[in-house]
Amino acid sequence: MNQKQFIVGFAFAGFILVAAGCQSGVAPGSNADAPKPPQEKILESELRAYCPGVILRDGTAYYRTYAKGGQDDPTKLAYQAAITDVTRSCTRSNGMMTINVAAAGKIVTGPAGAPGTITMPIRVAVVRGDEVLYSKLHQHQVTVGDKSGATQFVFNDPNVVIPEPQPGSVQVFAGYDEGPPAKKK
């Protein structure tokens, strides 16, 4: 690269930066001085407060559906879904804790699959020792489009309400739950 090409390239880069800076102003006709709505303040005690983590049990991260009569036959696989991440947020009121449990994942169409809507059984449960404080099975629907790629999804249950627990006393679970295995005749 000669000196002339370097100077032209440097000048062009400077022009781009200046042009980008001109684009960051307030849009015409907008009211930049309009008062912003007050944002709810979060207290330090809320940030440091206990919020039980979500556990993805072994065997509950994957869900497979097959074409009729093709159970466990890879050539008859319609869809395979996987939960890849779980999280939660907690709020407290009057001695109760509300937990918003969320799970994210992806669905891949198999050889026997086609675009459409699938329903995945996702259970959220909260236990304290042997005591079940909350358990709900959701039928989460996701529309799967193009057969060539993965479809991402996000599930959440914002209605998990339990008595406010002592730190470390409860476990929150999320995962696929197909129920008990079918009995063979």
C-alpha positions as a Markdown table, in Angstrom:
| # | Residue | x | y | z |
|---|---|---|---|---|
| 1 | Met | 0.0 | 0.0 | 0.0 |
| 2 | Asn | 1.5 | 3.3 | -1.0 |
| 3 | Gln | 1.2 | 6.6 | 0.9 |
| 4 | Lys | -1.5 | 8.0 | -1.4 |
| 5 | Gln | -3.8 | 4.9 | -0.9 |
| 6 | Phe | -3.2 | 5.2 | 2.9 |
| 7 | Ile | -4.2 | 8.9 | 3.0 |
| 8 | Val | -7.3 | 8.2 | 0.9 |
| 9 | Gly | -8.3 | 5.3 | 3.1 |
| 10 | Phe | -7.7 | 7.3 | 6.3 |
| 11 | Ala | -9.8 | 10.3 | 4.9 |
| 12 | Phe | -12.6 | 7.9 | 3.9 |
| 13 | Ala | -12.7 | 6.3 | 7.4 |
| 14 | Gly | -12.9 | 9.8 | 8.9 |
| 15 | Phe | -15.7 | 10.8 | 6.6 |
| 16 | Ile | -17.7 | 7.7 | 7.7 |
| 17 | Leu | -17.2 | 8.5 | 11.4 |
| 18 | Val | -18.4 | 12.1 | 10.9 |
| 19 | Ala | -21.4 | 10.9 | 8.9 |
| 20 | Ala | -22.3 | 8.3 | 11.6 |
| 21 | Gly | -22.1 | 11.0 | 14.2 |
| 22 | Cys | -24.5 | 13.2 | 12.3 |
| 23 | Gln | -27.1 | 10.4 | 12.3 |
| 24 | Ser | -27.3 | 10.2 | 16.1 |
| 25 | Gly | -29.3 | 13.3 | 16.7 |
| 26 | Val | -33.0 | 13.7 | 17.7 |
| 27 | Ala | -35.5 | 12.9 | 15.0 |
| 28 | Pro | -37.3 | 15.9 | 13.5 |
| 29 | Gly | -40.6 | 16.6 | 15.1 |
| 30 | Ser | -39.8 | 14.6 | 18.2 |
| 31 | Asn | -39.9 | 16.1 | 21.6 |
| 32 | Ala | -36.5 | 15.5 | 23.1 |
| 33 | Asp | -37.4 | 17.6 | 26.2 |
| 34 | Ala | -40.5 | 15.7 | 27.1 |
| 35 | Pro | -40.4 | 14.3 | 30.6 |
| 36 | Lys | -39.5 | 10.7 | 30.9 |
| 37 | Pro | -41.9 | 8.4 | 32.9 |
| 38 | Pro | -40.4 | 7.6 | 36.4 |
| 39 | Gln | -38.6 | 4.3 | 36.5 |
| 40 | Glu | -39.3 | 2.0 | 39.4 |
| 41 | Lys | -36.2 | 2.1 | 41.7 |
| 42 | Ile | -34.7 | -1.2 | 42.7 |
| 43 | Leu | -33.4 | -1.3 | 46.3 |
| 44 | Glu | -30.0 | -2.8 | 47.2 |
| 45 | Ser | -31.8 | -5.2 | 49.5 |
| 46 | Glu | -33.7 | -6.6 | 46.5 |
| 47 | Leu | -30.5 | -7.1 | 44.5 |
| 48 | Arg | -28.9 | -9.0 | 47.4 |
| 49 | Ala | -32.1 | -11.0 | 48.3 |
| 50 | Tyr | -32.2 | -14.7 | 47.9 |
| 51 | Cys | -33.8 | -16.0 | 44.7 |
| 52 | Pro | -33.5 | -19.8 | 44.2 |
| 53 | Gly | -31.8 | -20.9 | 41.0 |
| 54 | Val | -33.5 | -23.1 | 38.4 |
| 55 | Ile | -32.2 | -26.6 | 38.0 |
| 56 | Leu | -32.6 | -28.6 | 34.7 |
| 57 | Arg | -32.7 | -32.3 | 35.9 |
| 58 | Asp | -30.9 | -35.0 | 33.9 |
| 59 | Gly | -33.2 | -36.4 | 31.3 |
| 60 | Thr | -35.4 | -33.3 | 31.1 |
| 61 | Ala | -33.4 | -31.2 | 28.7 |
| 62 | Tyr | -34.5 | -33.0 | 25.5 |
| 63 | Tyr | -37.9 | -33.8 | 23.9 |
| 64 | Arg | -38.4 | -35.8 | 20.8 |
| 65 | Thr | -41.5 | -36.5 | 18.7 |
| 66 | Tyr | -41.8 | -39.2 | 16.1 |
| 67 | Ala | -44.1 | -40.0 | 13.2 |
| 68 | Lys | -46.8 | -42.5 | 14.1 |
| 69 | Gly | -45.4 | -45.9 | 14.8 |
| 70 | Gly | -41.8 | -44.7 | 14.6 |
| 71 | Gln | -40.9 | -44.4 | 18.3 |
| 72 | Asp | -37.1 | -44.4 | 18.7 |
| 73 | Asp | -36.6 | -44.8 | 14.9 |
| 74 | Pro | -34.2 | -42.0 | 13.8 |
| 75 | Thr | -35.7 | -42.1 | 10.3 |
| 76 | Lys | -39.1 | -41.3 | 11.8 |
| 77 | Leu | -38.0 | -38.4 | 14.0 |
| 78 | Ala | -40.3 | -35.4 | 13.5 |
| 79 | Tyr | -38.8 | -32.9 | 15.9 |
| 80 | Gln | -36.1 | -32.7 | 18.5 |
| 81 | Ala | -36.2 | -29.9 | 21.0 |
| 82 | Ala | -33.6 | -28.9 | 23.6 |
| 83 | Ile | -33.7 | -26.6 | 26.5 |
| 84 | Thr | -30.4 | -24.8 | 26.5 |
| 85 | Asp | -30.7 | -22.2 | 29.3 |
| 86 | Val | -32.9 | -21.6 | 32.3 |
| 87 | Thr | -33.2 | -18.5 | 34.6 |
| 88 | Arg | -35.5 | -16.8 | 37.0 |
| 89 | Ser | -36.3 | -13.6 | 38.7 |
| 90 | Cys | -38.0 | -13.1 | 42.1 |
| 91 | Thr | -40.2 | -10.6 | 43.8 |
| 92 | Arg | -41.6 | -10.5 | 47.4 |
| 93 | Ser | -44.8 | -9.3 | 48.9 |
| 94 | Asn | -46.5 | -10.1 | 52.2 |
| 95 | Gly | -44.4 | -13.1 | 53.1 |
| 96 | Met | -44.8 | -14.6 | 49.6 |
| 97 | Met | -42.2 | -15.0 | 46.8 |
| 98 | Thr | -43.2 | -14.9 | 43.2 |
| 99 | Ile | -40.7 | -16.5 | 40.8 |
| 100 | Asn | -40.8 | -15.9 | 37.1 |
| 101 | Val | -39.1 | -19.1 | 35.7 |
| 102 | Ala | -37.9 | -19.0 | 32.1 |
| 103 | Ala | -36.4 | -21.5 | 29.7 |
| 104 | Ala | -34.8 | -21.0 | 26.3 |
| 105 | Gly | -34.0 | -23.5 | 23.7 |
| 106 | Lys | -34.2 | -24.7 | 20.1 |
| 107 | Ile | -36.2 | -27.1 | 17.9 |
| 108 | Val | -34.7 | -29.0 | 15.0 |
| 109 | Thr | -36.9 | -30.7 | 12.4 |
| 110 | Gly | -36.1 | -34.3 | 11.8 |
| 111 | Pro | -36.5 | -36.5 | 8.6 |
| 112 | Ala | -40.2 | -37.0 | 9.2 |
| 113 | Gly | -41.0 | -33.4 | 10.3 |
| 114 | Ala | -42.6 | -30.6 | 8.5 |
| 115 | Pro | -43.3 | -26.9 | 9.2 |
| 116 | Gly | -46.1 | -26.4 | 11.6 |
| 117 | Thr | -46.9 | -26.0 | 15.3 |
| 118 | Ile | -45.6 | -28.4 | 17.9 |
| 119 | Thr | -46.6 | -28.7 | 21.5 |
| 120 | Met | -44.0 | -29.4 | 24.2 |
| 121 | Pro | -44.8 | -30.5 | 27.7 |
| 122 | Ile | -42.7 | -28.2 | 30.1 |
| 123 | Arg | -43.0 | -28.6 | 33.8 |
| 124 | Val | -42.1 | -26.1 | 36.5 |
| 125 | Ala | -41.9 | -27.4 | 40.0 |
| 126 | Val | -40.7 | -26.1 | 43.4 |
| 127 | Val | -39.9 | -28.5 | 46.2 |
| 128 | Arg | -38.8 | -28.2 | 49.8 |
| 129 | Gly | -37.4 | -31.5 | 50.8 |
| 130 | Asp | -40.2 | -34.0 | 49.9 |
| 131 | Glu | -42.9 | -31.3 | 49.9 |
| 132 | Val | -44.1 | -30.0 | 46.6 |
| 133 | Leu | -44.8 | -26.3 | 46.9 |
| 134 | Tyr | -45.7 | -25.7 | 43.2 |
| 135 | Ser | -46.0 | -28.0 | 40.2 |
| 136 | Lys | -47.6 | -27.1 | 36.8 |
| 137 | Leu | -47.3 | -28.8 | 33.5 |
| 138 | His | -47.5 | -26.4 | 30.6 |
| 139 | Gln | -48.3 | -27.3 | 27.0 |
| 140 | His | -46.0 | -24.8 | 25.3 |
| 141 | Gln | -46.7 | -24.3 | 21.6 |
| 142 | Val | -44.0 | -23.2 | 19.1 |
| 143 | Thr | -44.4 | -22.7 | 15.4 |
| 144 | Val | -41.6 | -24.3 | 13.4 |
| 145 | Gly | -41.0 | -22.8 | 10.0 |
| 146 | Asp | -38.2 | -23.8 | 7.5 |
| 147 | Lys | -37.1 | -27.4 | 7.8 |
| 148 | Ser | -33.4 | -26.5 | 7.2 |
| 149 | Gly | -32.6 | -24.7 | 10.4 |
| 150 | Ala | -33.3 | -24.5 | 14.1 |
| 151 | Thr | -36.2 | -22.6 | 15.6 |
| 152 | Gln | -35.5 | -20.9 | 18.9 |
| 153 | Phe | -38.1 | -20.5 | 21.6 |
| 154 | Val | -38.5 | -18.9 | 25.0 |
| 155 | Phe | -40.9 | -20.2 | 27.6 |
| 156 | Asn | -41.8 | -18.6 | 31.0 |
| 157 | Asp | -44.1 | -19.2 | 33.9 |
| 158 | Pro | -44.4 | -15.9 | 35.7 |
| 159 | Asn | -46.9 | -17.3 | 38.3 |
| 160 | Val | -44.9 | -19.4 | 40.6 |
| 161 | Val | -46.0 | -18.2 | 44.1 |
| 162 | Ile | -44.7 | -19.9 | 47.2 |
| 163 | Pro | -44.2 | -18.8 | 50.9 |
| 164 | Glu | -41.0 | -16.9 | 51.1 |
| 165 | Pro | -38.3 | -19.5 | 51.7 |
| 166 | Gln | -35.1 | -19.5 | 53.8 |
| 167 | Pro | -32.0 | -19.4 | 51.6 |
| 168 | Gly | -31.1 | -22.9 | 50.3 |
| 169 | Ser | -34.4 | -24.5 | 51.5 |
| 170 | Val | -36.1 | -24.9 | 48.1 |
| 171 | Gln | -35.3 | -26.2 | 44.7 |
| 172 | Val | -36.8 | -24.9 | 41.4 |
| 173 | Phe | -37.0 | -27.3 | 38.5 |
| 174 | Ala | -37.9 | -26.8 | 34.9 |
| 175 | Gly | -37.8 | -29.3 | 32.0 |
| 176 | Tyr | -39.7 | -31.5 | 29.7 |
| 177 | Asp | -42.1 | -33.9 | 31.3 |
| 178 | Glu | -43.9 | -36.4 | 29.1 |
| 179 | Gly | -45.4 | -38.1 | 32.1 |
| 180 | Pro | -45.0 | -41.8 | 33.1 |
| 181 | Pro | -43.9 | -44.1 | 30.3 |
| 182 | Ala | -46.8 | -45.9 | 28.5 |
| 183 | Lys | -47.5 | -49.4 | 29.7 |
| 184 | Lys | -46.9 | -52.1 | 27.2 |
| 185 | Lys | -49.8 | -54.5 | 26.5 |
